[in-house]
Short mmCIF file of C-alpha atoms in Angstrom, two decimals:
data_model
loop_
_atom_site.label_atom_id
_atom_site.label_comp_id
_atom_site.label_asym_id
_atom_site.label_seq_id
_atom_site.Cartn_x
_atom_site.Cartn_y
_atom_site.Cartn_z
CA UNK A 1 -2.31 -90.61 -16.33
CA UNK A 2 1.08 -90.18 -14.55
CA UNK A 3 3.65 -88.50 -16.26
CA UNK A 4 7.30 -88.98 -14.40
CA UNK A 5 9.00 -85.84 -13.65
CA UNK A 6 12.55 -86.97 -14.92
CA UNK A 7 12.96 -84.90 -18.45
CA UNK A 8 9.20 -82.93 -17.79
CA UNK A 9 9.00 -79.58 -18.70
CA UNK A 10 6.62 -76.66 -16.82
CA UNK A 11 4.52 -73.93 -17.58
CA UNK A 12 2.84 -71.31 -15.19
CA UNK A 13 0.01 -69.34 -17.18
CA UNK A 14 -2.04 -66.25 -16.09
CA UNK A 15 -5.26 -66.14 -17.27
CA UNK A 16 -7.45 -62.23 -17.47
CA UNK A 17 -10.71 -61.58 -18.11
CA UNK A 18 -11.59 -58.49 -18.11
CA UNK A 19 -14.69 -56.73 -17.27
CA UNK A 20 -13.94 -54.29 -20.03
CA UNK A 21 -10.78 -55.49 -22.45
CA UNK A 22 -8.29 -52.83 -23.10
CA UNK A 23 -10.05 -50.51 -20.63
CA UNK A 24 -7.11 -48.99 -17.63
CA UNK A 25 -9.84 -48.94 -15.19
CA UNK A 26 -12.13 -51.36 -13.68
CA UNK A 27 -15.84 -50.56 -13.37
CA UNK A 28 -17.99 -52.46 -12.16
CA UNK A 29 -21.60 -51.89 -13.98
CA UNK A 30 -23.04 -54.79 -16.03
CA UNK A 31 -20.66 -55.15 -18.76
CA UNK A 32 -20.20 -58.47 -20.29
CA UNK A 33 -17.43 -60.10 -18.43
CA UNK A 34 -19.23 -59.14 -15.14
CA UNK A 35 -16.41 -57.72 -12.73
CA UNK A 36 -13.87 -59.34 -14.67
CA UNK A 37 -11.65 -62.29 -13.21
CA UNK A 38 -8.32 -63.80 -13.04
CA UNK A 39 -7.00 -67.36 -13.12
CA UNK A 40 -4.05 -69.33 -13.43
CA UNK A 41 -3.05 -72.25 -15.07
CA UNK A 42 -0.66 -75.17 -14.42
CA UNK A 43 0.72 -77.34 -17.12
CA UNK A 44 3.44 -80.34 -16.82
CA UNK A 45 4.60 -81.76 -20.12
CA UNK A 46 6.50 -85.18 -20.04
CA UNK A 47 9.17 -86.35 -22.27
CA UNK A 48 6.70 -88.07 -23.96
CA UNK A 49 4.64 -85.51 -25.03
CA UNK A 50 1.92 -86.07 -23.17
CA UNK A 51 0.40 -83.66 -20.17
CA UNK A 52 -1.68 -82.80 -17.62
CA UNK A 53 -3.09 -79.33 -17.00
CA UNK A 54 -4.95 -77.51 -14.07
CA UNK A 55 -6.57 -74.11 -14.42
CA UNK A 56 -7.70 -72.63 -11.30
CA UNK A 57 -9.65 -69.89 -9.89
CA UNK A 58 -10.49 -68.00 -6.73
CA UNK A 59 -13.58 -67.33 -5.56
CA UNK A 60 -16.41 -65.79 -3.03
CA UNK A 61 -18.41 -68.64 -1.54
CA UNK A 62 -21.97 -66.83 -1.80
CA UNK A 63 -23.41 -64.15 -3.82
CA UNK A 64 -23.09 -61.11 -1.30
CA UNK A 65 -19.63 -60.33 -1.98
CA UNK A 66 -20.31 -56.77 -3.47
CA UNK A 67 -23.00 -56.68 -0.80
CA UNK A 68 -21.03 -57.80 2.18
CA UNK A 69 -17.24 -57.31 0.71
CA UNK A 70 -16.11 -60.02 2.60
CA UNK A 71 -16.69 -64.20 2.88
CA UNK A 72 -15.80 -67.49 3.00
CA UNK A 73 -13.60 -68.56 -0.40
CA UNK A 74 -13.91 -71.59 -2.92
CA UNK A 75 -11.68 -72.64 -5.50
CA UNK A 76 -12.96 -73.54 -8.66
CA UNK A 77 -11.81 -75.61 -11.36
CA UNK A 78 -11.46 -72.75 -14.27
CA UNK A 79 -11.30 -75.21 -17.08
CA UNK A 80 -14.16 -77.33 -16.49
CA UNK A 81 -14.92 -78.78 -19.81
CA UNK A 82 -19.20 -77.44 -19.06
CA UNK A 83 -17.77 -74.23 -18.57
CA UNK A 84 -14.62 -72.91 -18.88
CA UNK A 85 -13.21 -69.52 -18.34
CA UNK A 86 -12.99 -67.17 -21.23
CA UNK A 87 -10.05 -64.64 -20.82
CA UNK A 88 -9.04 -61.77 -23.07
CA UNK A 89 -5.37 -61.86 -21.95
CA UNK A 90 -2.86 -64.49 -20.97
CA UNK A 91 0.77 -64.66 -19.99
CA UNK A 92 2.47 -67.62 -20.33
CA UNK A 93 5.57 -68.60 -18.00
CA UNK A 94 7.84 -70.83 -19.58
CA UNK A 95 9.83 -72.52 -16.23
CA UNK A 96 11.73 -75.34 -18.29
CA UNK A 97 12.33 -78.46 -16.01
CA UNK A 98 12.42 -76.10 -12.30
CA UNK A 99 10.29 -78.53 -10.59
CA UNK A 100 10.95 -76.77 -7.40
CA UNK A 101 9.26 -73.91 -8.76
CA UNK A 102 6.27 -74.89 -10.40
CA UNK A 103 5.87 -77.13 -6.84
CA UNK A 104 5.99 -73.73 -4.79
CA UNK A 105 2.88 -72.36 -6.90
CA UNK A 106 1.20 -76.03 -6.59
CA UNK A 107 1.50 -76.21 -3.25
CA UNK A 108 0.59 -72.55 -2.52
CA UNK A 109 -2.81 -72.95 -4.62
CA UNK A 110 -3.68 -76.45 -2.42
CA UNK A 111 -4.31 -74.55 0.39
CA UNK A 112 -5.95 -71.49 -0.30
CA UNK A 113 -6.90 -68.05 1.84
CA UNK A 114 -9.90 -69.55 3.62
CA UNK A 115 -11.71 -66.07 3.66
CA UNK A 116 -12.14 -63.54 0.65
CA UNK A 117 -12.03 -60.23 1.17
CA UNK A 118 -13.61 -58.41 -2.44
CA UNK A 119 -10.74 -55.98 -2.91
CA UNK A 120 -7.79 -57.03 -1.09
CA UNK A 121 -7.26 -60.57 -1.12
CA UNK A 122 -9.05 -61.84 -4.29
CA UNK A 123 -8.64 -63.41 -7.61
CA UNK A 124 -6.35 -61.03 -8.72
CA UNK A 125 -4.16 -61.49 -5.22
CA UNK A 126 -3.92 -65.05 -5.22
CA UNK A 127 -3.14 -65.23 -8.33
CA UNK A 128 -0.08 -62.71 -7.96
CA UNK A 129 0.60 -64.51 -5.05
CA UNK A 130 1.00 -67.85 -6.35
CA UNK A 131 3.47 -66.67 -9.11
CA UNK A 132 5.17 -65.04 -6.24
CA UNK A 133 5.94 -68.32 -4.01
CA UNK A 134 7.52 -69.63 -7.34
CA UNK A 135 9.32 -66.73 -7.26
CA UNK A 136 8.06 -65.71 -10.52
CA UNK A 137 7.10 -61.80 -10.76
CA UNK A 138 3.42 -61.05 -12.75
CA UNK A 139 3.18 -57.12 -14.13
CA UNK A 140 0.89 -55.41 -11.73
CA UNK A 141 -0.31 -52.17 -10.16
CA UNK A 142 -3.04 -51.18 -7.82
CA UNK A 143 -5.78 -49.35 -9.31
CA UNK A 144 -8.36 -47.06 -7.56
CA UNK A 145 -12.18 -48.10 -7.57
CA UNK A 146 -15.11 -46.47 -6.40
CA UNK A 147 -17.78 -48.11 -4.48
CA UNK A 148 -21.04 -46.25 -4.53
CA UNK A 149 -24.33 -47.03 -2.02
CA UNK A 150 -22.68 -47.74 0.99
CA UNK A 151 -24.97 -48.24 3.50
CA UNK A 152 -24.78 -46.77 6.15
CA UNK A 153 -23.67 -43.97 3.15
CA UNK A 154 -21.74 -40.82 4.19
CA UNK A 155 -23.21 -37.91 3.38
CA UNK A 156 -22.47 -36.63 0.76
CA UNK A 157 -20.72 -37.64 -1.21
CA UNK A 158 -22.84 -41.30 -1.11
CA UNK A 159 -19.55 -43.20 -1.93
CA UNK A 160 -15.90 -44.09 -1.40
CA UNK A 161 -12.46 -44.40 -2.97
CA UNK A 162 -10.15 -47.37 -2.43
CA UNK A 163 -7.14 -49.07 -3.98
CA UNK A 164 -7.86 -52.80 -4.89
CA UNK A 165 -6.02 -56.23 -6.49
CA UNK A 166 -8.56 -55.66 -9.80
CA UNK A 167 -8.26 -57.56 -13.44
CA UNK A 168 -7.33 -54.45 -14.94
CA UNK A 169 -4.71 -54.10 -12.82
CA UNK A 170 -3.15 -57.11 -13.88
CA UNK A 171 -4.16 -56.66 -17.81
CA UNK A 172 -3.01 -53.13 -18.35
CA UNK A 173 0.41 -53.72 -17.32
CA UNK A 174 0.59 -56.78 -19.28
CA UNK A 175 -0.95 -55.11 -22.80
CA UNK A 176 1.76 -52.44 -21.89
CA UNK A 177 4.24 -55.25 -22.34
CA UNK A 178 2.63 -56.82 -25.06
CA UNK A 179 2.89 -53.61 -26.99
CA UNK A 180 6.78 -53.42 -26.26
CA UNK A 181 7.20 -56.88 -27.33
CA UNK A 182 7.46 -59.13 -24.72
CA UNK A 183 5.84 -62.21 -26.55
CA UNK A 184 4.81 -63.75 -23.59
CA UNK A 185 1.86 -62.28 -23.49
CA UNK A 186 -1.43 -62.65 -26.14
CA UNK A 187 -4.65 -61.18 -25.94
CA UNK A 188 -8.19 -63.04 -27.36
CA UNK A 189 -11.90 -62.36 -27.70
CA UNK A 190 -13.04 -64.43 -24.75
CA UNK A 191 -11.51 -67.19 -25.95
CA UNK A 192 -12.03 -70.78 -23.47
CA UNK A 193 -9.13 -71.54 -21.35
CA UNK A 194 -7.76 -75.39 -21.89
CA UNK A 195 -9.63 -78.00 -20.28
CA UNK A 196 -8.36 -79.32 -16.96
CA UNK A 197 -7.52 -83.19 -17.39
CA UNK A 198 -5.22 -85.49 -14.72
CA UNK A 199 -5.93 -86.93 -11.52
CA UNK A 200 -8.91 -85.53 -9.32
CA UNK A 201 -8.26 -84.16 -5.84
CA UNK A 202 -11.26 -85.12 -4.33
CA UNK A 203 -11.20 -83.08 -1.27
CA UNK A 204 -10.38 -79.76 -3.53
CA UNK A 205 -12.94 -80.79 -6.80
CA UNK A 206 -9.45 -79.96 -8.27
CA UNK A 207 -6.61 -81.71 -10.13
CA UNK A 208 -3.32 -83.07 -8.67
CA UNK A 209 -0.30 -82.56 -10.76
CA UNK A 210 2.25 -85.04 -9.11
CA UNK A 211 5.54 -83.80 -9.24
#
């Protein structure tokens, strides 16, 4: 499906879960959104009505990340229709027809970080940082976490205190909003993220939204 860019309209949308909805801090026990996650979503709508969305996250590339706190990235397609994100809070960026915009973010999430570091330059980050080669501004602020077990540990205490890009960090700020009115922004109860349709990058296992 190819919908023209003449009279389309675009949509930038930021997509929380949160390890622990409504909580200010992250932890990172079992709880039942894991560590939590962020993910953003790309929509073009045509004068016709019709549309084709993307919804994409960032990822590790292994399962040592909390291990190692460092490795190679992926991205993943967010909406897959098997198994599709579930978020707890979204804000939704109404761009009108700036196509020069919404290509900034597209272009910025085609070629991702190639490593991912677990606390500086996640899903959170590139997220933030995709709104921000749009030029669009996200609510955000850094939050402290602490990672216990180091090995080697220092001694004592057996753990360290860091600042880190975390999904509470971008979900507080935007409940705080939410709460003043800004209806931009809507919280859920895990509720599925749309499903990705249009054109398949096959390179990326992503979609293309032409401009």
């Amino acid at each position: 499906m190819r919908i023209f860019r003449l009279g389309a309209n675009y949509k930038i949308i930021v997509y929380v879960q949160e390890a622990n909805p409504g909580d200010a801090d992250d932890h990172f026990e079992a709880f039942g959104n894991g560590v939590g996650h962020a993910a953003i979503g790309l929509t073009k709508i045509g004068s016709n009505g019709q549309s084709v969305i993307q919804v994409v996250g960032f990822y590790p590339e292994g399962a040592n990340i909390f291990k190692e706190f460092s490795g190679p990235s992926k991205l993943v397609d967010n909406g897959n229709l098997s198994k599709p994100l579930q978020y707890t809070v979204k804000m939704e960026l109404n761009i009108g027809n700036d196509g020069n915009k919404f290509r900034q973010v597209r272009d910025y999430i085609k070629i991702p970080p190639a490593s991912y570091p677990a606390f500086d330059n996640n899903c959170v980050k590139f997220v933030k940082d995709a709104c921000a080669a749009g030029g669009i501004t996200v609510p955000f602020e850094m939050k402290s976490v602490v990672i216990l077990n180091i090995s080697p540990s220092p001694a004592p205490p057996d753990y360290v205190v860091i600042d880190a890009y975390t999904p509470a960090g971008l979900a507080g700020p935007m409940r705080q909003l939410m709460s003043a009115g800004d209806t931009r922004i809507s919280r859920a109860n895990n509720q599925s993220v749309p499903n990705s349709h249009g054109p398949l990058l096959k390179k990326e296992k992503i979609y293309e939204i032409s401009m």
